[in-house]
Structures are given as C-alpha cells and as structure tokens.
CSV table of C-alpha atoms in Angstrom, one decimal:
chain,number,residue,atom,x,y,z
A,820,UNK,CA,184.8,39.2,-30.7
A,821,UNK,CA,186.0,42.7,-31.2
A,822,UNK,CA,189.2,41.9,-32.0
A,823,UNK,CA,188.5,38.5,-33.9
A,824,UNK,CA,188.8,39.2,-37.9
A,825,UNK,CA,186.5,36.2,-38.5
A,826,UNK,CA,183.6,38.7,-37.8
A,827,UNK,CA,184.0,41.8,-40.3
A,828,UNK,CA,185.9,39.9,-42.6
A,829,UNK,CA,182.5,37.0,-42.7
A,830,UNK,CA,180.1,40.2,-42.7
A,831,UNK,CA,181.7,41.7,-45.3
A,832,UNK,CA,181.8,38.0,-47.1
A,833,UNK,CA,178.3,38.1,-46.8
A,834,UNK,CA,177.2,41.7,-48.0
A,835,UNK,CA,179.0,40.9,-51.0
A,836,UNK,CA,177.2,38.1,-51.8
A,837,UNK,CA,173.8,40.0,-50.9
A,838,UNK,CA,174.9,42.3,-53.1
A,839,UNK,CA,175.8,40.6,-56.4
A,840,UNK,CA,172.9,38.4,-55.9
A,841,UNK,CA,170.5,41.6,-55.9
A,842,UNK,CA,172.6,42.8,-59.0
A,843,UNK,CA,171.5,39.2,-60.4
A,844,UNK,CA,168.2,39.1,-59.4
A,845,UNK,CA,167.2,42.5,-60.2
A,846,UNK,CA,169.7,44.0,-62.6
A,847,UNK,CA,170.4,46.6,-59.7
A,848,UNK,CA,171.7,46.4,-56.3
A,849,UNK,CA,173.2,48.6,-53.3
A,850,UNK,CA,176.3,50.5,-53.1
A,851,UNK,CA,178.6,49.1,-50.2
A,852,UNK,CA,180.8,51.4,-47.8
A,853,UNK,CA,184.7,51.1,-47.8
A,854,UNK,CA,185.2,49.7,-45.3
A,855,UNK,CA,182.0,47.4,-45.9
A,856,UNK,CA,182.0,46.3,-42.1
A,857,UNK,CA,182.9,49.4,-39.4
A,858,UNK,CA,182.8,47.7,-36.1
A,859,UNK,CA,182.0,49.5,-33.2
A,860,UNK,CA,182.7,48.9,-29.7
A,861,UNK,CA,179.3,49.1,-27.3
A,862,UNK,CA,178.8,51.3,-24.8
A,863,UNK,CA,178.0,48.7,-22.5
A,864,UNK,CA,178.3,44.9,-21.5
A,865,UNK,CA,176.7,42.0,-23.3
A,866,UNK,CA,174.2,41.3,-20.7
A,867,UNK,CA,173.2,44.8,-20.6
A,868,UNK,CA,171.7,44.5,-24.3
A,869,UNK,CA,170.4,40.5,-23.6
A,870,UNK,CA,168.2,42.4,-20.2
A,871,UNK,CA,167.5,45.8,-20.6
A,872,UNK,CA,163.6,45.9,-21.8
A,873,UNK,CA,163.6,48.0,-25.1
A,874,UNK,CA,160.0,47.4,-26.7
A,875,UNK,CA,157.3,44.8,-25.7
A,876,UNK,CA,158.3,41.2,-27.0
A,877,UNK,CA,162.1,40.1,-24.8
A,878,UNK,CA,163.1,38.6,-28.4
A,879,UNK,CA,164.0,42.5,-29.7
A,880,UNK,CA,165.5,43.4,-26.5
A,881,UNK,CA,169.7,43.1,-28.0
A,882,UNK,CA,168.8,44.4,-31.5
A,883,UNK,CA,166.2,47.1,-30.3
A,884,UNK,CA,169.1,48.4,-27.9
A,885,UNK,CA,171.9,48.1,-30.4
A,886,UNK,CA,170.0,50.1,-33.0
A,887,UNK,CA,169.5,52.7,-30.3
A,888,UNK,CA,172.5,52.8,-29.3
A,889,UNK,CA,174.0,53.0,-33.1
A,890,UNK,CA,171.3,55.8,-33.9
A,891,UNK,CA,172.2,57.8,-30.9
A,892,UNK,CA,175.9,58.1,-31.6
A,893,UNK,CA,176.0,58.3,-35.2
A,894,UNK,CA,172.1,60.3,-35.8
A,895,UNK,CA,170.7,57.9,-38.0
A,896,UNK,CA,167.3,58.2,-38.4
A,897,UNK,CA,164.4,55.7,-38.5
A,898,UNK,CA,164.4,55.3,-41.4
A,899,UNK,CA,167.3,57.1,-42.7
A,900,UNK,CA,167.6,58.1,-46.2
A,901,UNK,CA,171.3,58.1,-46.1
A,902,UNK,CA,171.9,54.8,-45.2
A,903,UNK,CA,170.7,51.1,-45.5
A,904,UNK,CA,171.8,50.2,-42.1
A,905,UNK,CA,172.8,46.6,-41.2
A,906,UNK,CA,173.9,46.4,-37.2
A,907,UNK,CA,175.1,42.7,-36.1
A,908,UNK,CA,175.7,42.9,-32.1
A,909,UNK,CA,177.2,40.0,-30.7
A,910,UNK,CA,174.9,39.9,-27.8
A,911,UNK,CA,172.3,37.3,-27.3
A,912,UNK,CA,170.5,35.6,-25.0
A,913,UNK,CA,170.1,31.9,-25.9
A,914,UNK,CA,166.7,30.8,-27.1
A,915,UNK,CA,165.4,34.2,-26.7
A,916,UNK,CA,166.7,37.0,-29.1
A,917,UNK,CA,166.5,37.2,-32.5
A,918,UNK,CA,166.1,40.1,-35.2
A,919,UNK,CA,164.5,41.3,-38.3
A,920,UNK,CA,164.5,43.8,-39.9
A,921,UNK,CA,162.2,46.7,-42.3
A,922,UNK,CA,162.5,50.2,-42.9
A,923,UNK,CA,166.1,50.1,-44.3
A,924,UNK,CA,167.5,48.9,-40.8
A,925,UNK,CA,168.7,45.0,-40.6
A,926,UNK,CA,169.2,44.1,-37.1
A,927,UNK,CA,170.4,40.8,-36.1
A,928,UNK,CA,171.6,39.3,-33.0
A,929,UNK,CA,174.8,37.0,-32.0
A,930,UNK,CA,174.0,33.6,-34.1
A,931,UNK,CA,173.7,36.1,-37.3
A,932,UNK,CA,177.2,37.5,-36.7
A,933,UNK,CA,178.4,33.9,-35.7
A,934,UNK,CA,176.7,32.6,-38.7
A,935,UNK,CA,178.8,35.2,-40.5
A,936,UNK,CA,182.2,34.4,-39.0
A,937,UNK,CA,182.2,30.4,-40.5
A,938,UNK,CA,181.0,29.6,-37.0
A,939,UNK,CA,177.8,28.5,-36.8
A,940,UNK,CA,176.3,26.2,-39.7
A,941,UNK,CA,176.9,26.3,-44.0
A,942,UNK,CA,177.3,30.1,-45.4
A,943,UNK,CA,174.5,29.3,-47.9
A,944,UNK,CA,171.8,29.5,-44.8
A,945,UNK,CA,173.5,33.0,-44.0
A,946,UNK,CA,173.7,34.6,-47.5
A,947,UNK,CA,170.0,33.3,-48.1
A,948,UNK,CA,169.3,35.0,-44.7
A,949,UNK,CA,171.0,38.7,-45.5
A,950,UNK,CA,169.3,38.3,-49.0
A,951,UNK,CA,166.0,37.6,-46.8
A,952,UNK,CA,166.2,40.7,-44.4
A,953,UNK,CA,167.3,43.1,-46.5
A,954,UNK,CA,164.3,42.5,-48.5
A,955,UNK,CA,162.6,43.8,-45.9
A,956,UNK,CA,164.7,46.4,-45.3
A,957,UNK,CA,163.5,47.5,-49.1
A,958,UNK,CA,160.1,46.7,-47.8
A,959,UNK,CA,159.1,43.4,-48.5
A,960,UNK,CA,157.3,41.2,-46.7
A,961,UNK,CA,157.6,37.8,-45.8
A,962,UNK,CA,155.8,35.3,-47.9
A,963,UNK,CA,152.7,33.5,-46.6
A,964,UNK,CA,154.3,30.0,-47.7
A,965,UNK,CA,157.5,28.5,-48.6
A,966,UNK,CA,157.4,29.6,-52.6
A,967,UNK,CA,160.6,29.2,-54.3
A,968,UNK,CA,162.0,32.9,-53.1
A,969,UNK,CA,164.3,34.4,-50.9
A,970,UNK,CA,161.2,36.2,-48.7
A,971,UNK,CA,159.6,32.4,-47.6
A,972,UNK,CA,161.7,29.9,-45.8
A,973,UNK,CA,163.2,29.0,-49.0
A,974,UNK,CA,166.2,31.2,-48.5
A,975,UNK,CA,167.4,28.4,-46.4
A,976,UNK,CA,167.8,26.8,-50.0
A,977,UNK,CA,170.1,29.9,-51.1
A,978,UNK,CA,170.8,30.2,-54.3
A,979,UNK,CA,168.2,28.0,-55.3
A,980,UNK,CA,165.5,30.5,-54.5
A,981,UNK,CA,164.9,33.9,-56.4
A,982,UNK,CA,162.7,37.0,-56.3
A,983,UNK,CA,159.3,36.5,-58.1
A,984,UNK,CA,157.9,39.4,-60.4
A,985,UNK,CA,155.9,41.1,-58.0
A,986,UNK,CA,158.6,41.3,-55.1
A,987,UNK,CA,161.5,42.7,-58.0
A,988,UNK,CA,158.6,45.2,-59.1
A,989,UNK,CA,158.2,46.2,-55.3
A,990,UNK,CA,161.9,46.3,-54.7
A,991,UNK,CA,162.7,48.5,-57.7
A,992,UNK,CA,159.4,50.6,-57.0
A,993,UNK,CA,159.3,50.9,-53.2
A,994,UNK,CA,159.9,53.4,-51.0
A,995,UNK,CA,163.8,52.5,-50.7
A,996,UNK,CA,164.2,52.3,-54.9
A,997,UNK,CA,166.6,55.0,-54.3
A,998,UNK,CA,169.3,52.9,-52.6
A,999,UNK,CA,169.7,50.9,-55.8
A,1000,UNK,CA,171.7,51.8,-58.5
C-alpha cells in the first residue's frame, strides 16, 4: 500500500472535499498541508497494530497504536493545537477494528483508507464519513437519531445531509474554532 498512489492521492481526494463542504456549510473551513497526505512508513508489521492491546475495547487496538506511534515520532500532543491530525493506517483486523475520532485527532483503520483509494464502495459514503469524523474532531457529537446531518447516519446520504444551526454554532464556537479560517 506504501507505494500504491491510489491511497494519498484518494485521501487527499477526500480532504478536499471535506474541506469545501465545511467552507459550504459553514462559510469557514480548515487549512490543508502541501503535501495534503504525508505517508509514513510504520515502525512495525501489520499484525503488530491488528494485536497489540492499546486501551480496553480490541476495536481501537490499530488506530490507538497508530496514533501512538504518530505522536511519539513527530510530538503531537493530545490534543494538539498545531494540528488537526487525520492518521489512516492500513492495518485492520476484519470485523474487529474500526476508528473514530475527537479532540482534533481522526483515526481510522484499513476500510477507511481502502474506501479512500476507489476501493471499497461509492466515494459519497467516504466524503460523508471524513465530513462525519472530523466533526468530532471539532467536537461534535454524534446525533441521537438519523436527522438530515452529517453527525447521524445520514452522512451515508452525502451531500444530501448538512450541519443544523446548533452543530455550525458549536463548530464555529468550540474549543477547535481556531483551526478554521
């Protein structure tokens, strides 16, 4: 996957999108890096992130250990008020791992990145999703039903979902306001 252009250049696809749809949805959005997607070769094997316990529940296992691994070698913080981080490892272990994210961290596991690449199901589903997370990175939090927005299962519907009032007032009032411009 390292070496497989499908990845950073779907990522990047998709960050893009989150971003412009942000900038439409909230008359503000986040700045992106150049380049938008650094990729960054493990320190270990996959199965090493799918089994080594990091954190109670086995289904954070790959992304608690990736983001570990990321804030170790590049001392980001938890949260960070440099960065909104978005880490995609392509480990996973099938029917087990998943991500999330909050606290200006997006962590997602290998059908993310896949999702990303053109490989795994329609883009829509993967925009809706990165539109999804990183409105819990800005500290959101899901919605209690499917509503019509991007924090309920509705993002699945991307772009026929938007932010309501309250979640664009928490967005551009939050603790992470300053990441918008």
């Amino acid at each position: 996957m390292a070496n497989d252009s499908r990845y950073p250049n779907g990522i990047t696809g998709v960050m893009v999108e989150a971003q412009r749809y942000y900038r439409q949805e909230l008359g503000v959005t986040f700045k992106l890096n150049n380049p938008v997607v650094e990729v960054v070769q493990g320190n270990h094997g996959r199965a090493w992130y799918e089994n080594t316990p990091n954190g109670g529940e086995e289904y954070w296992w790959v992304v608690f250990n990736m983001q570990q691994e990321l804030k170790a070698r590049f001392g980001l913080g938890n949260p960070d008020s440099r960065w909104l981080c978005v880490g995609e490892v392509s480990a996973e272990k099938t029917n087990v791992s998943g991500g999330g994210a909050g606290g200006v961290w997006v962590l997602l596991s290998g059908h993310d990145a896949d999702g990303a690449a053109g490989i795994n199901g329609p883009m829509n589903r993967w925009y809706g999703g990165m539109v999804h997370e990183l409105g819990h990175a800005f500290g959101l939090p899901d919605s209690t039903h499917t509503d019509g927005t991007p924090m309920s299962a509705s993002f699945y519907d991307y772009p026929n979902c938007h932010f309501n009032q309250q979640q664009k007032n928490g967005i551009r009032s939050g603790p992470y306001r300053s990441f918008l411009s």
